[in-house]
């Protein structure tokens, strides 16, 4: 299992992925799941992968060699895609091709073999807008919108409530990174299958550059952020009123009724 998130706000895009992969509690390894693709000043693209490691690695290898779509005149890659939408089509075709190959011959239990995978594709190509896509294993995809300015793949349920409550399209990019890291801290605390080091890429809008960082388990900022978030959660409820039906008199009546 893994966790990856992309956050698309007005100032730009941030994408974060963990590196843990496991085939049981006694077989845990680290693999990079955030991959960066740069052009000669004309593009900055990043791909986050989740799901079956063999499927995602094979899809990326196929992508590097070039993918020929039904309407293509020849192989295409992320480095040659004219638009971000076309890049999403190329990546989706690569992932669907690998998934179909691993599921051949198709059987009713093919999906139980856990060959499913999904990816996030984000970035910008010169002349086009910055965007973020979620690519499904079947090759289809959806685009991130301003109403919900993030997309996730993998073990998403623990970090989702934080982003739902706090992330907006007008959130500053540095604040979005902070919220993304808090969502990772919450996920790591609740699921042993997700863990550091984390890979982070930050892309300011319209600049065709990316700032990369690997966040190790002993990263001072990440540890302090997790500590502060835990302390804030542990004390936040004290500022809220108790249920009005649970005053002292009602508590006595409830105790008597139970007895």
GROMACS .gro file of C-alpha atoms in nm:
model
  259
    1UNK     CA    1   0.000   0.000   0.000
    2UNK     CA    2   0.105   0.359  -0.045
    3UNK     CA    3  -0.029   0.711  -0.020
    4UNK     CA    4   0.013   0.987  -0.276
    5UNK     CA    5  -0.151   1.328  -0.295
    6UNK     CA    6  -0.148   1.615  -0.542
    7UNK     CA    7  -0.271   1.961  -0.440
    8UNK     CA    8  -0.349   2.214  -0.713
    9UNK     CA    9  -0.400   2.569  -0.585
   10UNK     CA   10  -0.389   2.910  -0.750
   11UNK     CA   11  -0.017   2.954  -0.679
   12UNK     CA   12   0.085   2.617  -0.817
   13UNK     CA   13   0.103   2.244  -0.755
   14UNK     CA   14   0.251   2.025  -0.483
   15UNK     CA   15   0.273   1.645  -0.501
   16UNK     CA   16   0.383   1.410  -0.222
   17UNK     CA   17   0.434   1.033  -0.218
   18UNK     CA   18   0.561   0.789   0.039
   19UNK     CA   19   0.814   0.520  -0.049
   20UNK     CA   20   0.697   0.218   0.147
   21UNK     CA   21   0.592  -0.102  -0.023
   22UNK     CA   22   0.526  -0.433   0.144
   23UNK     CA   23   0.431  -0.790   0.077
   24UNK     CA   24   0.359  -0.873   0.439
   25UNK     CA   25   0.481  -0.741   0.772
   26UNK     CA   26   0.818  -0.914   0.730
   27UNK     CA   27   0.884  -0.794   0.374
   28UNK     CA   28   0.890  -0.413   0.371
   29UNK     CA   29   1.098  -0.215   0.123
   30UNK     CA   30   1.132   0.139  -0.008
   31UNK     CA   31   1.080   0.239  -0.371
   32UNK     CA   32   1.052   0.583  -0.521
   33UNK     CA   33   0.694   0.651  -0.632
   34UNK     CA   34   0.728   1.016  -0.735
   35UNK     CA   35   0.888   1.054  -1.077
   36UNK     CA   36   0.981   1.386  -1.238
   37UNK     CA   37   0.990   1.461  -1.611
   38UNK     CA   38   1.154   1.784  -1.727
   39UNK     CA   39   1.178   1.937  -2.071
   40UNK     CA   40   1.423   2.200  -2.189
   41UNK     CA   41   1.232   2.476  -2.018
   42UNK     CA   42   0.906   2.385  -2.191
   43UNK     CA   43   0.754   2.150  -1.934
   44UNK     CA   44   0.761   2.019  -1.580
   45UNK     CA   45   0.564   1.699  -1.513
   46UNK     CA   46   0.547   1.460  -1.219
   47UNK     CA   47   0.391   1.116  -1.182
   48UNK     CA   48   0.295   0.950  -0.851
   49UNK     CA   49   0.226   0.576  -0.857
   50UNK     CA   50   0.018   0.354  -0.632
   51UNK     CA   51  -0.088  -0.009  -0.643
   52UNK     CA   52   0.089  -0.312  -0.781
   53UNK     CA   53   0.458  -0.222  -0.801
   54UNK     CA   54   0.524  -0.449  -1.099
   55UNK     CA   55   0.240  -0.288  -1.294
   56UNK     CA   56   0.348   0.069  -1.224
   57UNK     CA   57   0.717   0.007  -1.292
   58UNK     CA   58   0.637  -0.172  -1.617
   59UNK     CA   59   0.405   0.110  -1.725
   60UNK     CA   60   0.675   0.370  -1.659
   61UNK     CA   61   0.929   0.162  -1.852
   62UNK     CA   62   0.685   0.132  -2.142
   63UNK     CA   63   0.624   0.504  -2.124
   64UNK     CA   64   0.998   0.575  -2.146
   65UNK     CA   65   1.020   0.371  -2.469
   66UNK     CA   66   0.719   0.542  -2.620
   67UNK     CA   67   0.350   0.464  -2.640
   68UNK     CA   68   0.157   0.448  -2.967
   69UNK     CA   69  -0.207   0.548  -2.929
   70UNK     CA   70  -0.472   0.453  -3.186
   71UNK     CA   71  -0.461   0.806  -3.333
   72UNK     CA   72  -0.080   0.836  -3.316
   73UNK     CA   73   0.155   0.842  -3.611
   74UNK     CA   74   0.431   0.702  -3.392
   75UNK     CA   75   0.544   0.648  -3.033
   76UNK     CA   76   0.483   0.933  -2.787
   77UNK     CA   77   0.628   1.004  -2.442
   78UNK     CA   78   0.571   1.259  -2.168
   79UNK     CA   79   0.865   1.452  -2.308
   80UNK     CA   80   0.696   1.485  -2.650
   81UNK     CA   81   0.331   1.528  -2.550
   82UNK     CA   82   0.202   1.862  -2.685
   83UNK     CA   83  -0.048   1.914  -2.401
   84UNK     CA   84  -0.106   1.790  -2.048
   85UNK     CA   85  -0.429   1.627  -2.160
   86UNK     CA   86  -0.235   1.431  -2.423
   87UNK     CA   87   0.017   1.333  -2.157
   88UNK     CA   88  -0.269   1.192  -1.949
   89UNK     CA   89  -0.389   0.992  -2.251
   90UNK     CA   90  -0.040   0.852  -2.310
   91UNK     CA   91   0.006   0.755  -1.945
   92UNK     CA   92  -0.342   0.603  -1.927
   93UNK     CA   93  -0.278   0.396  -2.240
   94UNK     CA   94   0.051   0.266  -2.095
   95UNK     CA   95  -0.110   0.169  -1.767
   96UNK     CA   96  -0.409   0.002  -1.934
   97UNK     CA   97  -0.180  -0.194  -2.168
   98UNK     CA   98   0.024  -0.329  -1.878
   99UNK     CA   99  -0.285  -0.413  -1.674
  100UNK     CA  100  -0.440  -0.600  -1.968
  101UNK     CA  101  -0.117  -0.792  -2.024
  102UNK     CA  102  -0.092  -0.898  -1.661
  103UNK     CA  103  -0.458  -1.002  -1.664
  104UNK     CA  104  -0.420  -1.218  -1.980
  105UNK     CA  105  -0.598  -1.448  -2.020
  106UNK     CA  106  -0.878  -1.258  -1.839
  107UNK     CA  107  -1.049  -1.458  -1.568
  108UNK     CA  108  -1.327  -1.384  -1.321
  109UNK     CA  109  -1.064  -1.368  -1.046
  110UNK     CA  110  -0.812  -1.150  -1.231
  111UNK     CA  111  -0.869  -0.847  -1.010
  112UNK     CA  112  -0.811  -1.061  -0.701
  113UNK     CA  113  -0.450  -1.096  -0.816
  114UNK     CA  114  -0.407  -0.730  -0.717
  115UNK     CA  115  -0.261  -0.612  -1.047
  116UNK     CA  116  -0.458  -0.289  -1.025
  117UNK     CA  117  -0.269   0.038  -1.014
  118UNK     CA  118  -0.339   0.408  -1.036
  119UNK     CA  119  -0.133   0.721  -1.089
  120UNK     CA  120  -0.136   1.096  -1.044
  121UNK     CA  121  -0.006   1.312  -1.327
  122UNK     CA  122   0.054   1.679  -1.259
  123UNK     CA  123   0.244   1.972  -1.398
  124UNK     CA  124   0.246   2.217  -1.687
  125UNK     CA  125   0.352   2.230  -2.052
  126UNK     CA  126   0.440   2.564  -2.208
  127UNK     CA  127   0.139   2.725  -2.371
  128UNK     CA  128  -0.106   2.532  -2.155
  129UNK     CA  129  -0.251   2.558  -1.809
  130UNK     CA  130  -0.120   2.377  -1.503
  131UNK     CA  131  -0.324   2.067  -1.421
  132UNK     CA  132  -0.356   1.750  -1.218
  133UNK     CA  133  -0.504   1.417  -1.330
  134UNK     CA  134  -0.593   1.089  -1.162
  135UNK     CA  135  -0.522   0.798  -1.399
  136UNK     CA  136  -0.711   0.475  -1.329
  137UNK     CA  137  -0.580   0.130  -1.409
  138UNK     CA  138  -0.827   0.095  -1.696
  139UNK     CA  139  -0.666   0.396  -1.866
  140UNK     CA  140  -0.945   0.648  -1.808
  141UNK     CA  141  -0.882   0.957  -1.598
  142UNK     CA  142  -1.033   1.257  -1.423
  143UNK     CA  143  -0.904   1.611  -1.386
  144UNK     CA  144  -0.870   1.801  -1.061
  145UNK     CA  145  -1.107   2.097  -1.027
  146UNK     CA  146  -1.112   2.411  -0.813
  147UNK     CA  147  -1.402   2.295  -0.595
  148UNK     CA  148  -1.191   2.008  -0.459
  149UNK     CA  149  -0.833   2.115  -0.535
  150UNK     CA  150  -0.663   1.783  -0.466
  151UNK     CA  151  -0.648   1.423  -0.581
  152UNK     CA  152  -0.526   1.115  -0.394
  153UNK     CA  153  -0.430   0.756  -0.471
  154UNK     CA  154  -0.354   0.468  -0.240
  155UNK     CA  155  -0.437   0.473   0.132
  156UNK     CA  156  -0.631   0.798   0.119
  157UNK     CA  157  -0.894   0.776   0.392
  158UNK     CA  158  -0.685   0.895   0.689
  159UNK     CA  159  -0.552   1.209   0.523
  160UNK     CA  160  -0.866   1.305   0.331
  161UNK     CA  161  -1.060   1.474   0.618
  162UNK     CA  162  -0.776   1.722   0.677
  163UNK     CA  163  -0.768   1.827   0.313
  164UNK     CA  164  -1.148   1.841   0.291
  165UNK     CA  165  -1.168   2.081   0.585
  166UNK     CA  166  -0.872   2.309   0.519
  167UNK     CA  167  -0.753   2.305   0.156
  168UNK     CA  168  -0.902   2.559  -0.085
  169UNK     CA  169  -0.804   2.681  -0.431
  170UNK     CA  170  -0.682   3.010  -0.280
  171UNK     CA  171  -0.473   2.839  -0.014
  172UNK     CA  172  -0.110   2.960  -0.040
  173UNK     CA  173   0.120   2.698  -0.187
  174UNK     CA  174   0.335   2.679   0.127
  175UNK     CA  175   0.020   2.626   0.334
  176UNK     CA  176  -0.092   2.349   0.096
  177UNK     CA  177   0.241   2.171   0.145
  178UNK     CA  178   0.192   2.193   0.522
  179UNK     CA  179  -0.159   2.048   0.498
  180UNK     CA  180  -0.034   1.770   0.272
  181UNK     CA  181   0.236   1.676   0.523
  182UNK     CA  182  -0.017   1.679   0.807
  183UNK     CA  183  -0.233   1.440   0.604
  184UNK     CA  184   0.070   1.213   0.568
  185UNK     CA  185   0.146   1.230   0.940
  186UNK     CA  186  -0.212   1.124   1.016
  187UNK     CA  187  -0.193   0.840   0.761
  188UNK     CA  188   0.142   0.712   0.889
  189UNK     CA  189   0.010   0.705   1.246
  190UNK     CA  190  -0.295   0.500   1.144
  191UNK     CA  191  -0.153   0.264   0.880
  192UNK     CA  192   0.177   0.081   0.901
  193UNK     CA  193   0.172   0.023   0.524
  194UNK     CA  194   0.251   0.393   0.464
  195UNK     CA  195   0.583   0.534   0.578
  196UNK     CA  196   0.877   0.765   0.516
  197UNK     CA  197   1.090   0.873   0.353
  198UNK     CA  198   0.850   1.097   0.162
  199UNK     CA  199   0.920   1.255  -0.175
  200UNK     CA  200   0.790   1.606  -0.241
  201UNK     CA  201   0.780   1.824  -0.553
  202UNK     CA  202   0.657   2.185  -0.553
  203UNK     CA  203   0.584   2.358  -0.887
  204UNK     CA  204   0.500   2.729  -0.893
  205UNK     CA  205   0.250   2.808  -1.166
  206UNK     CA  206   0.383   2.923  -1.506
  207UNK     CA  207   0.751   2.886  -1.409
  208UNK     CA  208   0.831   2.541  -1.556
  209UNK     CA  209   1.048   2.454  -1.257
  210UNK     CA  210   1.013   2.221  -0.963
  211UNK     CA  211   1.163   2.219  -0.616
  212UNK     CA  212   1.226   1.863  -0.494
  213UNK     CA  213   1.280   1.744  -0.139
  214UNK     CA  214   1.309   1.404   0.030
  215UNK     CA  215   1.170   1.403   0.381
  216UNK     CA  216   1.351   1.146   0.593
  217UNK     CA  217   1.202   0.984   0.906
  218UNK     CA  218   1.414   1.215   1.124
  219UNK     CA  219   1.331   1.534   0.930
  220UNK     CA  220   1.313   1.805   1.197
  221UNK     CA  221   1.025   2.000   1.040
  222UNK     CA  222   0.810   1.693   0.972
  223UNK     CA  223   0.859   1.559   1.325
  224UNK     CA  224   0.779   1.897   1.480
  225UNK     CA  225   0.473   1.937   1.257
  226UNK     CA  226   0.340   1.598   1.366
  227UNK     CA  227   0.401   1.678   1.732
  228UNK     CA  228   0.228   2.016   1.710
  229UNK     CA  229  -0.068   1.865   1.522
  230UNK     CA  230  -0.110   1.593   1.785
  231UNK     CA  231  -0.100   1.847   2.065
  232UNK     CA  232  -0.351   2.071   1.888
  233UNK     CA  233  -0.594   1.781   1.839
  234UNK     CA  234  -0.552   1.667   2.199
  235UNK     CA  235  -0.658   2.007   2.334
  236UNK     CA  236  -0.902   2.134   2.069
  237UNK     CA  237  -1.203   1.960   2.222
  238UNK     CA  238  -1.161   2.153   2.548
  239UNK     CA  239  -1.268   2.475   2.380
  240UNK     CA  240  -1.596   2.318   2.270
  241UNK     CA  241  -1.906   2.291   2.490
  242UNK     CA  242  -2.007   1.959   2.639
  243UNK     CA  243  -2.335   1.805   2.519
  244UNK     CA  244  -2.618   2.004   2.685
  245UNK     CA  245  -2.797   1.684   2.783
  246UNK     CA  246  -2.492   1.563   2.978
  247UNK     CA  247  -2.502   1.808   3.272
  248UNK     CA  248  -2.450   1.685   3.625
  249UNK     CA  249  -2.817   1.621   3.695
  250UNK     CA  250  -2.863   1.418   3.378
  251UNK     CA  251  -2.547   1.225   3.449
  252UNK     CA  252  -2.683   1.127   3.791
  253UNK     CA  253  -3.013   1.017   3.639
  254UNK     CA  254  -2.831   0.818   3.371
  255UNK     CA  255  -2.618   0.644   3.634
  256UNK     CA  256  -2.926   0.556   3.838
  257UNK     CA  257  -3.107   0.422   3.530
  258UNK     CA  258  -2.813   0.203   3.437
  259UNK     CA  259  -2.785   0.071   3.791
   0.00000   0.00000   0.00000
